[in-house]
Amino acid sequence: MAFLLPNLQPYLQSQSKCKSKSNDNPLHQTLSQPKPTSHFLASSTSPVSSSPLATLQTSTSQQQLPKDEFYVNLGLAVRTLREDMPMIFIKDLNYDIYRDDITFLDPLNTFTGIEKYKLIFWALRFHGKLLFHEISLDVYRVWQPSKNVILIRWNLKGVPRVPWEAKGEFQGTSKYKLDKNGKIYEHKVDNLAFNFPQNIKPVSVLDLITSCPANPNPTFLWGYVDIYSSSWIILYYIYI
């Protein structure tokens, strides 16, 4: 026994060293105890790429919005003008379809600003009731020669408050220009023409007016009438 113990001790120490080395071996740890992988973490940390189709659809929808707004306001403008013009001597206009810096033009006058524009039509209603026994405006045609332009051909008929009550007509064209949002920024009155009867007393200023049909061209060579025939409200001045 005394002989075996000294010889057994080195053997036991060598066995213990082998076990400790096997425990420290990384390959042994990997084979014996595999580590679990987290798929959730990998999926959560991966970058999310946006679809090119979704980006294209968003860009297209953003470009479509101004076009939709233009056509909505264009339809509203046409409908409002159809309703307002025949009632121009009865009630005020709907000014929602106009810009605040709207410009009104005829061959003799130019006014800028919504307040002046309102004043023009207030003056028309006032003088229409004051100077005419009967007055009305008929819309002959509404059309669009281009995308941003509305043209209206109208005819004004009136019976002035004078003893002979001579009925007269006053024809013209209103041209409305629209901006990219479908709002009216310019109103131009053109192609104005008088059409009065010939059986007027010689002493009347109406004798200066030659009966003439409406001219589709913006040129008028009527002698004395050239001084008076171009203004939007000159029809009322004749009877003052």
Tab-separated table of N, CA and C in Angstrom, residues 102-239:
chain	number	residue	atom	x	y	z
A	102	ILE	N	-57.859	90.903	-58.802
A	102	ILE	CA	-58.460	90.793	-60.129
A	102	ILE	C	-58.372	92.120	-60.870
A	103	THR	N	-58.167	92.035	-62.178
A	103	THR	CA	-58.080	93.216	-63.034
A	103	THR	C	-59.254	93.210	-64.006
A	104	PHE	N	-59.941	94.349	-64.069
A	104	PHE	CA	-61.052	94.529	-65.007
A	104	PHE	C	-60.587	95.455	-66.122
A	105	LEU	N	-60.828	95.054	-67.369
A	105	LEU	CA	-60.409	95.855	-68.511
A	105	LEU	C	-61.525	95.962	-69.528
A	106	ASP	N	-61.653	97.160	-70.096
A	106	ASP	CA	-62.370	97.341	-71.340
A	106	ASP	C	-61.511	98.266	-72.190
A	107	PRO	N	-61.886	98.559	-73.434
A	107	PRO	CA	-60.993	99.365	-74.280
A	107	PRO	C	-60.662	100.744	-73.739
A	108	LEU	N	-61.398	101.244	-72.744
A	108	LEU	CA	-61.121	102.578	-72.209
A	108	LEU	C	-60.669	102.580	-70.761
A	109	ASN	N	-60.967	101.545	-70.006
A	109	ASN	CA	-60.723	101.576	-68.563
A	109	ASN	C	-59.978	100.335	-68.096
A	110	THR	N	-59.246	100.502	-67.000
A	110	THR	CA	-58.571	99.392	-66.330
A	110	THR	C	-58.666	99.615	-64.827
A	111	PHE	N	-59.182	98.621	-64.118
A	111	PHE	CA	-59.294	98.680	-62.663
A	111	PHE	C	-58.684	97.407	-62.074
A	112	THR	N	-57.997	97.558	-60.954
A	112	THR	CA	-57.360	96.418	-60.295
A	112	THR	C	-57.789	96.369	-58.838
A	113	GLY	N	-58.128	95.180	-58.375
A	113	GLY	CA	-58.531	94.998	-56.981
A	113	GLY	C	-59.980	94.563	-56.866
A	114	ILE	N	-60.246	93.685	-55.913
A	114	ILE	CA	-61.589	93.143	-55.753
A	114	ILE	C	-62.576	94.202	-55.302
A	115	GLU	N	-62.126	95.194	-54.516
A	115	GLU	CA	-63.038	96.234	-54.037
A	115	GLU	C	-63.508	97.118	-55.189
A	116	LYS	N	-62.612	97.476	-56.088
A	116	LYS	CA	-63.007	98.260	-57.258
A	116	LYS	C	-63.907	97.435	-58.177
A	117	TYR	N	-63.620	96.144	-58.250
A	117	TYR	CA	-64.450	95.254	-59.068
A	117	TYR	C	-65.872	95.198	-58.517
A	118	LYS	N	-66.005	95.127	-57.212
A	118	LYS	CA	-67.329	95.145	-56.593
A	118	LYS	C	-68.029	96.478	-56.847
A	119	LEU	N	-67.269	97.569	-56.802
A	119	LEU	CA	-67.852	98.894	-57.011
A	119	LEU	C	-68.396	99.049	-58.430
A	120	ILE	N	-67.723	98.458	-59.400
A	120	ILE	CA	-68.192	98.530	-60.789
A	120	ILE	C	-69.585	97.924	-60.923
A	121	PHE	N	-69.777	96.753	-60.348
A	121	PHE	CA	-71.071	96.080	-60.494
A	121	PHE	C	-72.138	96.699	-59.585
A	122	TRP	N	-71.713	97.317	-58.491
A	122	TRP	CA	-72.681	98.090	-57.702
A	122	TRP	C	-73.180	99.274	-58.526
A	123	ALA	N	-72.261	99.960	-59.240
A	123	ALA	CA	-72.652	101.097	-60.074
A	123	ALA	C	-73.564	100.657	-61.212
A	124	LEU	N	-73.316	99.483	-61.764
A	124	LEU	CA	-74.193	98.982	-62.826
A	124	LEU	C	-75.606	98.748	-62.317
A	125	ARG	N	-75.725	98.146	-61.143
A	125	ARG	CA	-77.065	97.911	-60.586
A	125	ARG	C	-77.752	99.231	-60.245
A	126	PHE	N	-77.002	100.165	-59.701
A	126	PHE	CA	-77.588	101.449	-59.310
A	126	PHE	C	-78.086	102.213	-60.533
A	127	HIS	N	-77.230	102.368	-61.554
A	127	HIS	CA	-77.633	103.112	-62.741
A	127	HIS	C	-78.664	102.345	-63.565
A	128	GLY	N	-78.617	101.016	-63.508
A	128	GLY	CA	-79.627	100.247	-64.222
A	128	GLY	C	-81.025	100.508	-63.689
A	129	LYS	N	-81.160	100.561	-62.360
A	129	LYS	CA	-82.464	100.840	-61.755
A	129	LYS	C	-82.853	102.300	-61.909
A	130	LEU	N	-81.846	103.180	-61.917
A	130	LEU	CA	-82.131	104.608	-61.982
A	130	LEU	C	-82.504	105.065	-63.389
A	131	LEU	N	-81.841	104.564	-64.392
A	131	LEU	CA	-81.981	105.089	-65.742
A	131	LEU	C	-82.851	104.246	-66.664
A	132	PHE	N	-83.177	103.030	-66.244
A	132	PHE	CA	-83.933	102.148	-67.132
A	132	PHE	C	-85.221	101.684	-66.469
A	133	HIS	N	-86.258	101.692	-67.281
A	133	HIS	CA	-87.537	101.161	-66.826
A	133	HIS	C	-87.491	99.640	-66.782
A	134	GLU	N	-86.881	99.041	-67.783
A	134	GLU	CA	-86.663	97.597	-67.833
A	134	GLU	C	-85.244	97.351	-68.331
A	135	ILE	N	-84.580	96.399	-67.720
A	135	ILE	CA	-83.231	96.059	-68.149
A	135	ILE	C	-82.956	94.598	-67.801
A	136	SER	N	-82.326	93.896	-68.722
A	136	SER	CA	-82.023	92.481	-68.502
A	136	SER	C	-80.803	92.094	-69.322
A	137	LEU	N	-80.167	91.010	-68.917
A	137	LEU	CA	-78.994	90.506	-69.626
A	137	LEU	C	-79.184	89.021	-69.906
A	138	ASP	N	-79.017	88.648	-71.167
A	138	ASP	CA	-79.140	87.250	-71.588
A	138	ASP	C	-77.769	86.711	-71.985
A	139	VAL	N	-77.478	85.503	-71.549
A	139	VAL	CA	-76.233	84.832	-71.924
A	139	VAL	C	-76.492	84.008	-73.181
A	140	TYR	N	-75.793	84.361	-74.261
A	140	TYR	CA	-75.956	83.637	-75.519
A	140	TYR	C	-75.112	82.370	-75.576
A	141	ARG	N	-73.886	82.463	-75.091
A	141	ARG	CA	-72.970	81.330	-75.245
A	141	ARG	C	-71.865	81.399	-74.203
A	142	VAL	N	-71.471	80.229	-73.707
A	142	VAL	CA	-70.330	80.090	-72.800
A	142	VAL	C	-69.422	79.006	-73.369
A	143	TRP	N	-68.155	79.338	-73.583
A	143	TRP	CA	-67.232	78.335	-74.120
A	143	TRP	C	-65.807	78.628	-73.642
A	144	GLN	N	-64.929	77.643	-73.901
A	144	GLN	CA	-63.524	77.734	-73.510
A	144	GLN	C	-62.637	77.591	-74.743
A	145	PRO	N	-62.072	78.683	-75.249
A	145	PRO	CA	-61.138	78.569	-76.376
A	145	PRO	C	-59.813	77.944	-75.977
A	146	SER	N	-59.475	78.009	-74.690
A	146	SER	CA	-58.271	77.365	-74.171
A	146	SER	C	-58.540	76.947	-72.731
A	147	LYS	N	-57.569	76.267	-72.142
A	147	LYS	CA	-57.756	75.682	-70.815
A	147	LYS	C	-58.008	76.738	-69.751
A	148	ASN	N	-57.311	77.868	-69.814
A	148	ASN	CA	-57.359	78.876	-68.758
A	148	ASN	C	-58.227	80.078	-69.116
A	149	VAL	N	-59.093	79.953	-70.098
A	149	VAL	CA	-59.903	81.089	-70.546
A	149	VAL	C	-61.364	80.661	-70.653
A	150	ILE	N	-62.252	81.525	-70.151
A	150	ILE	CA	-63.696	81.345	-70.296
A	150	ILE	C	-64.238	82.548	-71.060
A	151	LEU	N	-64.980	82.302	-72.123
A	151	LEU	CA	-65.596	83.369	-72.909
A	151	LEU	C	-67.114	83.279	-72.793
A	152	ILE	N	-67.732	84.444	-72.613
A	152	ILE	CA	-69.193	84.520	-72.508
A	152	ILE	C	-69.685	85.615	-73.445
A	153	ARG	N	-70.568	85.246	-74.338
A	153	ARG	CA	-71.210	86.210	-75.227
A	153	ARG	C	-72.577	86.528	-74.657
A	154	TRP	N	-72.840	87.821	-74.435
A	154	TRP	CA	-74.075	88.216	-73.774
A	154	TRP	C	-74.758	89.334	-74.557
A	155	ASN	N	-76.024	89.546	-74.237
A	155	ASN	CA	-76.834	90.596	-74.864
A	155	ASN	C	-77.637	91.308	-73.790
A	156	LEU	N	-77.462	92.611	-73.709
A	156	LEU	CA	-78.176	93.424	-72.719
A	156	LEU	C	-79.308	94.175	-73.411
A	157	LYS	N	-80.503	94.062	-72.868
A	157	LYS	CA	-81.676	94.756	-73.407
A	157	LYS	C	-82.243	95.679	-72.346
A	158	GLY	N	-82.591	96.910	-72.771
A	158	GLY	CA	-83.112	97.863	-71.807
A	158	GLY	C	-84.100	98.843	-72.414
A	159	VAL	N	-85.031	99.289	-71.591
A	159	VAL	CA	-85.987	100.339	-71.960
A	159	VAL	C	-85.729	101.518	-71.035
A	160	PRO	N	-85.170	102.632	-71.533
A	160	PRO	CA	-84.815	103.761	-70.669
A	160	PRO	C	-86.051	104.501	-70.172
A	161	ARG	N	-85.857	105.245	-69.099
A	161	ARG	CA	-86.947	106.041	-68.511
A	161	ARG	C	-87.057	107.382	-69.243
A	162	VAL	N	-87.472	107.328	-70.491
A	162	VAL	CA	-87.684	108.521	-71.308
A	162	VAL	C	-89.075	108.409	-71.915
A	163	PRO	N	-89.648	109.526	-72.393
A	163	PRO	CA	-91.042	109.476	-72.864
A	163	PRO	C	-91.282	108.474	-73.982
A	164	TRP	N	-90.340	108.349	-74.911
A	164	TRP	CA	-90.610	107.458	-76.041
A	164	TRP	C	-90.295	105.988	-75.739
A	165	GLU	N	-89.600	105.706	-74.654
A	165	GLU	CA	-89.295	104.340	-74.234
A	165	GLU	C	-88.722	103.512	-75.387
A	166	ALA	N	-87.694	104.036	-76.027
A	166	ALA	CA	-87.052	103.313	-77.124
A	166	ALA	C	-86.242	102.152	-76.561
A	167	LYS	N	-86.554	100.963	-77.007
A	167	LYS	CA	-85.856	99.778	-76.529
A	167	LYS	C	-84.540	99.614	-77.278
A	168	GLY	N	-83.465	99.392	-76.538
A	168	GLY	CA	-82.153	99.235	-77.154
A	168	GLY	C	-81.468	97.962	-76.693
A	169	GLU	N	-80.450	97.558	-77.445
A	169	GLU	CA	-79.673	96.370	-77.113
A	169	GLU	C	-78.190	96.718	-77.096
A	170	PHE	N	-77.465	96.011	-76.261
A	170	PHE	CA	-76.053	96.276	-76.039
A	170	PHE	C	-75.362	94.926	-75.899
A	171	GLN	N	-74.569	94.561	-76.896
A	171	GLN	CA	-73.964	93.236	-76.923
A	171	GLN	C	-72.459	93.315	-76.684
A	172	GLY	N	-71.913	92.251	-76.131
A	172	GLY	CA	-70.481	92.223	-75.870
A	172	GLY	C	-70.017	90.837	-75.467
A	173	THR	N	-68.713	90.729	-75.254
A	173	THR	CA	-68.082	89.477	-74.848
A	173	THR	C	-67.258	89.710	-73.597
A	174	SER	N	-67.426	88.848	-72.624
A	174	SER	CA	-66.614	88.879	-71.408
A	174	SER	C	-65.608	87.739	-71.470
A	175	LYS	N	-64.351	88.099	-71.283
A	175	LYS	CA	-63.262	87.117	-71.315
A	175	LYS	C	-62.652	87.009	-69.923
A	176	TYR	N	-62.694	85.816	-69.357
A	176	TYR	CA	-62.170	85.566	-68.012
A	176	TYR	C	-60.925	84.686	-68.110
A	177	LYS	N	-59.851	85.131	-67.469
A	177	LYS	CA	-58.613	84.349	-67.415
A	177	LYS	C	-58.441	83.760	-66.017
A	178	LEU	N	-58.018	82.500	-65.967
A	178	LEU	CA	-57.867	81.785	-64.706
A	178	LEU	C	-56.400	81.452	-64.459
A	179	ASP	N	-56.012	81.460	-63.169
A	179	ASP	CA	-54.650	81.089	-62.805
A	179	ASP	C	-54.548	79.574	-62.644
A	180	LYS	N	-53.405	79.095	-62.154
A	180	LYS	CA	-53.175	77.650	-62.044
A	180	LYS	C	-54.070	76.996	-61.002
A	181	ASN	N	-54.644	77.798	-60.093
A	181	ASN	CA	-55.558	77.265	-59.084
A	181	ASN	C	-57.019	77.342	-59.505
A	182	GLY	N	-57.290	77.870	-60.704
A	182	GLY	CA	-58.664	77.960	-61.180
A	182	GLY	C	-59.404	79.191	-60.703
A	183	LYS	N	-58.684	80.206	-60.202
A	183	LYS	CA	-59.297	81.454	-59.762
A	183	LYS	C	-59.188	82.498	-60.877
A	184	ILE	N	-60.220	83.320	-61.028
A	184	ILE	CA	-60.236	84.343	-62.072
A	184	ILE	C	-59.391	85.531	-61.625
A	185	TYR	N	-58.398	85.888	-62.440
A	185	TYR	CA	-57.538	87.025	-62.120
A	185	TYR	C	-57.686	88.174	-63.119
A	186	GLU	N	-58.443	87.966	-64.211
A	186	GLU	CA	-58.651	89.039	-65.180
A	186	GLU	C	-60.011	88.888	-65.846
A	187	HIS	N	-60.707	90.010	-65.972
A	187	HIS	CA	-62.001	90.065	-66.661
A	187	HIS	C	-61.912	91.182	-67.692
A	188	LYS	N	-62.003	90.802	-68.950
A	188	LYS	CA	-61.900	91.769	-70.040
A	188	LYS	C	-63.187	91.769	-70.843
A	189	VAL	N	-63.727	92.957	-71.044
A	189	VAL	CA	-64.947	93.120	-71.835
A	189	VAL	C	-64.558	93.671	-73.195
A	190	ASP	N	-65.029	93.016	-74.256
A	190	ASP	CA	-64.622	93.388	-75.612
A	190	ASP	C	-65.772	93.129	-76.573
A	191	ASN	N	-65.519	93.485	-77.854
A	191	ASN	CA	-66.510	93.274	-78.919
A	191	ASN	C	-67.852	93.909	-78.579
A	192	LEU	N	-67.798	95.128	-78.054
A	192	LEU	CA	-69.041	95.801	-77.684
A	192	LEU	C	-69.695	96.407	-78.916
A	193	ALA	N	-71.017	96.332	-78.970
A	193	ALA	CA	-71.763	96.858	-80.112
A	193	ALA	C	-73.144	97.275	-79.659
A	194	PHE	N	-73.560	98.458	-80.151
A	194	PHE	CA	-74.917	98.928	-79.897
A	194	PHE	C	-75.829	98.503	-81.043
A	195	ASN	N	-77.085	98.324	-80.715
A	195	ASN	CA	-78.075	98.003	-81.740
A	195	ASN	C	-79.386	98.665	-81.341
A	196	PHE	N	-79.549	99.922	-81.773
A	196	PHE	CA	-80.736	100.688	-81.426
A	196	PHE	C	-81.615	100.883	-82.661
A	197	PRO	N	-82.909	101.089	-82.475
A	197	PRO	CA	-83.805	101.318	-83.619
A	197	PRO	C	-83.546	102.671	-84.264
A	198	GLN	N	-83.959	102.799	-85.519
A	198	GLN	CA	-83.719	104.019	-86.270
A	198	GLN	C	-84.785	105.084	-86.040
A	199	ASN	N	-85.969	104.680	-85.574
A	199	ASN	CA	-87.066	105.641	-85.442
A	199	ASN	C	-86.940	106.417	-84.138
A	200	ILE	N	-85.844	107.181	-84.008
A	200	ILE	CA	-85.603	108.010	-82.834
A	200	ILE	C	-85.726	109.475	-83.257
A	201	LYS	N	-86.195	110.306	-82.337
A	201	LYS	CA	-86.351	111.722	-82.640
A	201	LYS	C	-84.997	112.337	-82.985
A	202	PRO	N	-84.959	113.266	-83.944
A	202	PRO	CA	-83.680	113.865	-84.351
A	202	PRO	C	-82.973	114.602	-83.225
A	203	VAL	N	-83.711	115.099	-82.252
A	203	VAL	CA	-83.089	115.885	-81.195
A	203	VAL	C	-82.397	115.002	-80.169
A	204	SER	N	-82.590	113.689	-80.262
A	204	SER	CA	-82.007	112.794	-79.261
A	204	SER	C	-80.554	112.482	-79.589
A	205	VAL	N	-79.796	112.303	-78.566
A	205	VAL	CA	-78.405	111.912	-78.743
A	205	VAL	C	-78.287	110.512	-79.325
A	206	LEU	N	-79.395	109.749	-79.279
A	206	LEU	CA	-79.381	108.411	-79.861
A	206	LEU	C	-79.211	108.452	-81.373
A	207	ASP	N	-79.448	109.628	-81.989
A	207	ASP	CA	-79.247	109.727	-83.433
A	207	ASP	C	-77.775	109.540	-83.804
A	208	LEU	N	-76.895	109.757	-82.860
A	208	LEU	CA	-75.476	109.574	-83.134
A	208	LEU	C	-75.085	108.105	-83.223
A	209	ILE	N	-75.975	107.231	-82.755
A	209	ILE	CA	-75.674	105.806	-82.726
A	209	ILE	C	-76.226	105.155	-83.984
A	210	THR	N	-75.403	104.521	-84.741
A	210	THR	CA	-75.822	103.806	-85.940
A	210	THR	C	-76.187	102.388	-85.582
A	211	SER	N	-77.343	101.957	-86.033
A	211	SER	CA	-77.741	100.583	-85.772
A	211	SER	C	-76.787	99.638	-86.496
A	212	CYS	N	-76.208	98.739	-85.754
A	212	CYS	CA	-75.210	97.830	-86.324
A	212	CYS	C	-75.268	96.499	-85.602
A	213	PRO	N	-75.218	95.372	-86.327
A	213	PRO	CA	-75.200	94.065	-85.661
A	213	PRO	C	-73.886	93.839	-84.934
A	214	ALA	N	-73.893	92.857	-84.084
A	214	ALA	CA	-72.700	92.539	-83.307
A	214	ALA	C	-71.568	92.107	-84.228
A	215	ASN	N	-70.386	92.633	-83.971
A	215	ASN	CA	-69.215	92.331	-84.780
A	215	ASN	C	-68.317	91.375	-84.020
A	216	PRO	N	-67.956	90.217	-84.587
A	216	PRO	CA	-67.092	89.292	-83.858
A	216	PRO	C	-65.661	89.782	-83.721
A	217	ASN	N	-65.284	90.838	-84.474
A	217	ASN	CA	-63.923	91.357	-84.401
A	217	ASN	C	-63.870	92.557	-83.467
A	218	PRO	N	-62.751	92.760	-82.766
A	218	PRO	CA	-62.655	93.856	-81.808
A	218	PRO	C	-62.317	95.178	-82.460
A	219	THR	N	-62.777	95.429	-83.683
A	219	THR	CA	-62.512	96.687	-84.363
A	219	THR	C	-63.841	97.312	-84.727
A	220	PHE	N	-63.974	98.616	-84.456
A	220	PHE	CA	-65.228	99.325	-84.704
A	220	PHE	C	-64.893	100.666	-85.351
A	221	LEU	N	-65.435	100.894	-86.532
A	221	LEU	CA	-65.226	102.152	-87.237
A	221	LEU	C	-66.592	102.730	-87.567
A	222	TRP	N	-67.174	103.389	-86.560
A	222	TRP	CA	-68.545	103.881	-86.706
A	222	TRP	C	-68.611	105.405	-86.630
A	223	GLY	N	-67.544	106.105	-86.981
A	223	GLY	CA	-67.605	107.553	-86.933
A	223	GLY	C	-67.649	108.061	-85.511
A	224	TYR	N	-68.698	108.845	-85.202
A	224	TYR	CA	-68.854	109.423	-83.881
A	224	TYR	C	-68.987	108.365	-82.806
A	225	VAL	N	-69.486	107.206	-83.182
A	225	VAL	CA	-69.763	106.178	-82.190
A	225	VAL	C	-68.477	105.637	-81.588
A	226	ASP	N	-67.333	105.799	-82.277
A	226	ASP	CA	-66.074	105.278	-81.754
A	226	ASP	C	-65.746	105.871	-80.396
A	227	ILE	N	-66.192	107.078	-80.133
A	227	ILE	CA	-65.910	107.725	-78.863
A	227	ILE	C	-66.655	107.050	-77.738
A	228	TYR	N	-67.807	106.499	-78.016
A	228	TYR	CA	-68.688	106.005	-76.965
A	228	TYR	C	-68.833	104.485	-76.940
A	229	SER	N	-68.531	103.807	-78.031
A	229	SER	CA	-68.967	102.425	-78.158
A	229	SER	C	-68.051	101.414	-77.489
A	230	SER	N	-66.979	101.844	-76.860
A	230	SER	CA	-66.013	100.888	-76.342
A	230	SER	C	-66.100	100.675	-74.842
A	231	SER	N	-66.829	101.484	-74.142
A	231	SER	CA	-66.835	101.380	-72.687
A	231	SER	C	-67.954	100.475	-72.201
A	232	TRP	N	-67.661	99.773	-71.120
A	232	TRP	CA	-68.607	98.815	-70.535
A	232	TRP	C	-69.857	99.488	-70.011
A	233	ILE	N	-69.767	100.706	-69.494
A	233	ILE	CA	-70.926	101.359	-68.882
A	233	ILE	C	-71.392	102.575	-69.680
A	234	ILE	N	-70.911	102.752	-70.903
A	234	ILE	CA	-71.285	103.931	-71.675
A	234	ILE	C	-72.747	103.907	-72.088
A	235	LEU	N	-73.377	102.751	-72.075
A	235	LEU	CA	-74.794	102.668	-72.417
A	235	LEU	C	-75.625	103.545	-71.495
A	236	TYR	N	-75.209	103.675	-70.256
A	236	TYR	CA	-75.950	104.500	-69.307
A	236	TYR	C	-75.668	105.982	-69.513
A	237	TYR	N	-74.441	106.319	-69.934
A	237	TYR	CA	-74.096	107.718	-70.129
A	237	TYR	C	-74.896	108.351	-71.261
A	238	ILE	N	-75.361	107.558	-72.188
A	238	ILE	CA	-76.101	108.095	-73.331
A	238	ILE	C	-77.384	108.776	-72.873
A	239	TYR	N	-77.954	108.269	-71.778
A	239	TYR	CA	-79.260	108.768	-71.354
A	239	TYR	C	-79.160	109.838	-70.279
